[in-house]
């Protein structure tokens, strides 16, 4: 199951130094809903090697402003506490798998 990012935990998780993948989404967003099982699968497959999860922009707002999330889904990739890439729109599982492996 994907990690649930909140305003209360997101900074600490990013600062942990592990590779972090944050899917910024909302329940009303069709492409976001289609991405959800992919994020869940990747979280399961990578286990403790990376923190992979979801950040609901309707319930949380810190990342939305800080990283200027203007469209969703937006996927933020962090390595060693720094943003290394952001992907806008739906992504195939293979692309995300490759990006995560590149951060390990």
PDB file of C-alpha atoms in Angstrom:
ATOM      1  CA  UNK A   1       0.000   0.000   0.000  1.00  0.00           C
ATOM      2  CA  UNK A   2       1.221   3.474  -0.837  1.00  0.00           C
ATOM      3  CA  UNK A   3       2.372   5.796   1.938  1.00  0.00           C
ATOM      4  CA  UNK A   4      -0.076   8.577   2.841  1.00  0.00           C
ATOM      5  CA  UNK A   5       1.768  11.899   2.798  1.00  0.00           C
ATOM      6  CA  UNK A   6       0.336  14.745   4.875  1.00  0.00           C
ATOM      7  CA  UNK A   7       1.503  18.247   5.700  1.00  0.00           C
ATOM      8  CA  UNK A   8       2.507  16.846   9.102  1.00  0.00           C
ATOM      9  CA  UNK A   9       4.848  14.125   7.769  1.00  0.00           C
ATOM     10  CA  UNK A  10       6.002  15.090   4.275  1.00  0.00           C
ATOM     11  CA  UNK A  11       9.029  17.253   5.218  1.00  0.00           C
ATOM     12  CA  UNK A  12      10.374  14.640   7.616  1.00  0.00           C
ATOM     13  CA  UNK A  13      10.035  11.848   5.045  1.00  0.00           C
ATOM     14  CA  UNK A  14      11.757  13.907   2.322  1.00  0.00           C
ATOM     15  CA  UNK A  15      14.587  14.761   4.756  1.00  0.00           C
ATOM     16  CA  UNK A  16      15.105  11.055   5.598  1.00  0.00           C
ATOM     17  CA  UNK A  17      17.504  10.711   2.667  1.00  0.00           C
ATOM     18  CA  UNK A  18      15.626   7.787   1.107  1.00  0.00           C
ATOM     19  CA  UNK A  19      14.328   8.111  -2.447  1.00  0.00           C
ATOM     20  CA  UNK A  20      10.831   9.598  -2.185  1.00  0.00           C
ATOM     21  CA  UNK A  21       8.082   9.569  -4.815  1.00  0.00           C
ATOM     22  CA  UNK A  22       5.044  11.737  -4.134  1.00  0.00           C
ATOM     23  CA  UNK A  23       1.959  11.455  -6.317  1.00  0.00           C
ATOM     24  CA  UNK A  24      -0.007  14.714  -5.950  1.00  0.00           C
ATOM     25  CA  UNK A  25      -3.621  13.822  -6.667  1.00  0.00           C
ATOM     26  CA  UNK A  26      -7.305  14.438  -5.930  1.00  0.00           C
ATOM     27  CA  UNK A  27     -10.347  12.162  -5.840  1.00  0.00           C
ATOM     28  CA  UNK A  28     -12.143  14.115  -8.601  1.00  0.00           C
ATOM     29  CA  UNK A  29      -9.220  13.757 -11.053  1.00  0.00           C
ATOM     30  CA  UNK A  30      -9.772  10.885 -13.510  1.00  0.00           C
ATOM     31  CA  UNK A  31      -6.113  10.475 -14.541  1.00  0.00           C
ATOM     32  CA  UNK A  32      -5.145  10.549 -10.840  1.00  0.00           C
ATOM     33  CA  UNK A  33      -7.565   7.742 -10.039  1.00  0.00           C
ATOM     34  CA  UNK A  34      -6.113   5.683 -12.907  1.00  0.00           C
ATOM     35  CA  UNK A  35      -2.574   6.273 -11.543  1.00  0.00           C
ATOM     36  CA  UNK A  36      -3.524   5.119  -8.039  1.00  0.00           C
ATOM     37  CA  UNK A  37      -3.067   1.352  -8.564  1.00  0.00           C
ATOM     38  CA  UNK A  38       0.291   1.972 -10.266  1.00  0.00           C
ATOM     39  CA  UNK A  39       1.517   3.950  -7.248  1.00  0.00           C
ATOM     40  CA  UNK A  40       0.267   1.179  -4.933  1.00  0.00           C
ATOM     41  CA  UNK A  41       2.068  -1.496  -6.984  1.00  0.00           C
ATOM     42  CA  UNK A  42       5.340   0.438  -7.039  1.00  0.00           C
ATOM     43  CA  UNK A  43       5.163   1.035  -3.275  1.00  0.00           C
ATOM     44  CA  UNK A  44       4.732  -2.699  -2.747  1.00  0.00           C
ATOM     45  CA  UNK A  45       7.497  -3.669  -5.181  1.00  0.00           C
ATOM     46  CA  UNK A  46      10.122  -1.267  -3.825  1.00  0.00           C
ATOM     47  CA  UNK A  47       9.212  -1.846  -0.179  1.00  0.00           C
ATOM     48  CA  UNK A  48      11.711  -0.208   2.206  1.00  0.00           C
ATOM     49  CA  UNK A  49      14.093   0.898  -0.556  1.00  0.00           C
ATOM     50  CA  UNK A  50      11.988   4.002  -1.300  1.00  0.00           C
ATOM     51  CA  UNK A  51       9.016   5.858   0.148  1.00  0.00           C
ATOM     52  CA  UNK A  52       6.306   5.917  -2.516  1.00  0.00           C
ATOM     53  CA  UNK A  53       2.956   7.436  -1.791  1.00  0.00           C
ATOM     54  CA  UNK A  54       0.147   9.874  -2.363  1.00  0.00           C
ATOM     55  CA  UNK A  55      -0.521  13.452  -1.336  1.00  0.00           C
ATOM     56  CA  UNK A  56      -4.168  14.520  -1.609  1.00  0.00           C
ATOM     57  CA  UNK A  57      -4.107  18.185  -2.649  1.00  0.00           C
ATOM     58  CA  UNK A  58      -7.701  18.714  -1.490  1.00  0.00           C
ATOM     59  CA  UNK A  59      -6.834  17.683   2.069  1.00  0.00           C
ATOM     60  CA  UNK A  60      -3.252  19.028   2.251  1.00  0.00           C
ATOM     61  CA  UNK A  61      -1.727  22.211   0.880  1.00  0.00           C
ATOM     62  CA  UNK A  62       1.918  22.753   1.884  1.00  0.00           C
ATOM     63  CA  UNK A  63       3.467  21.012  -1.137  1.00  0.00           C
ATOM     64  CA  UNK A  64       0.951  22.542  -3.514  1.00  0.00           C
ATOM     65  CA  UNK A  65       2.262  26.027  -2.799  1.00  0.00           C
ATOM     66  CA  UNK A  66       5.909  25.191  -2.210  1.00  0.00           C
ATOM     67  CA  UNK A  67       6.327  23.232  -5.452  1.00  0.00           C
ATOM     68  CA  UNK A  68       3.739  25.206  -7.445  1.00  0.00           C
ATOM     69  CA  UNK A  69       1.536  22.246  -8.289  1.00  0.00           C
ATOM     70  CA  UNK A  70      -0.711  23.676 -11.001  1.00  0.00           C
ATOM     71  CA  UNK A  71      -2.029  20.470 -12.562  1.00  0.00           C
ATOM     72  CA  UNK A  72      -2.545  16.935 -11.391  1.00  0.00           C
ATOM     73  CA  UNK A  73      -1.396  14.298 -11.353  1.00  0.00           C
ATOM     74  CA  UNK A  74       2.059  15.693 -10.654  1.00  0.00           C
ATOM     75  CA  UNK A  75       4.705  13.299  -9.409  1.00  0.00           C
ATOM     76  CA  UNK A  76       7.616  14.683  -7.396  1.00  0.00           C
ATOM     77  CA  UNK A  77      10.809  12.624  -7.091  1.00  0.00           C
ATOM     78  CA  UNK A  78      13.284  13.352  -4.294  1.00  0.00           C
ATOM     79  CA  UNK A  79      16.740  11.920  -3.732  1.00  0.00           C
ATOM     80  CA  UNK A  80      18.783  12.702  -0.622  1.00  0.00           C
ATOM     81  CA  UNK A  81      16.228  15.317   0.403  1.00  0.00           C
ATOM     82  CA  UNK A  82      16.329  17.262  -2.864  1.00  0.00           C
ATOM     83  CA  UNK A  83      13.795  17.454  -5.672  1.00  0.00           C
ATOM     84  CA  UNK A  84      15.408  15.772  -8.676  1.00  0.00           C
ATOM     85  CA  UNK A  85      12.462  15.566 -11.054  1.00  0.00           C
ATOM     86  CA  UNK A  86       8.799  16.391 -11.469  1.00  0.00           C
ATOM     87  CA  UNK A  87       6.505  14.643 -13.896  1.00  0.00           C
ATOM     88  CA  UNK A  88       3.194  16.132 -14.980  1.00  0.00           C
ATOM     89  CA  UNK A  89       0.289  14.004 -16.144  1.00  0.00           C
ATOM     90  CA  UNK A  90      -0.273  10.266 -16.103  1.00  0.00           C
ATOM     91  CA  UNK A  91       2.860   8.154 -16.391  1.00  0.00           C
ATOM     92  CA  UNK A  92       3.266   4.524 -17.402  1.00  0.00           C
ATOM     93  CA  UNK A  93       4.443   2.177 -14.676  1.00  0.00           C
ATOM     94  CA  UNK A  94       7.593   1.391 -16.673  1.00  0.00           C
ATOM     95  CA  UNK A  95       8.644   5.053 -16.682  1.00  0.00           C
ATOM     96  CA  UNK A  96       8.193   5.425 -12.937  1.00  0.00           C
ATOM     97  CA  UNK A  97       9.929   2.092 -12.289  1.00  0.00           C
ATOM     98  CA  UNK A  98      12.943   3.263 -14.308  1.00  0.00           C
ATOM     99  CA  UNK A  99      13.071   6.649 -12.531  1.00  0.00           C
ATOM    100  CA  UNK A 100      12.900   5.047  -9.083  1.00  0.00           C
ATOM    101  CA  UNK A 101      15.606   2.502  -9.926  1.00  0.00           C
ATOM    102  CA  UNK A 102      17.778   5.399 -11.097  1.00  0.00           C
ATOM    103  CA  UNK A 103      17.479   7.007  -7.656  1.00  0.00           C
ATOM    104  CA  UNK A 104      18.498   3.867  -5.713  1.00  0.00           C
TER     105      UNK A 104
END
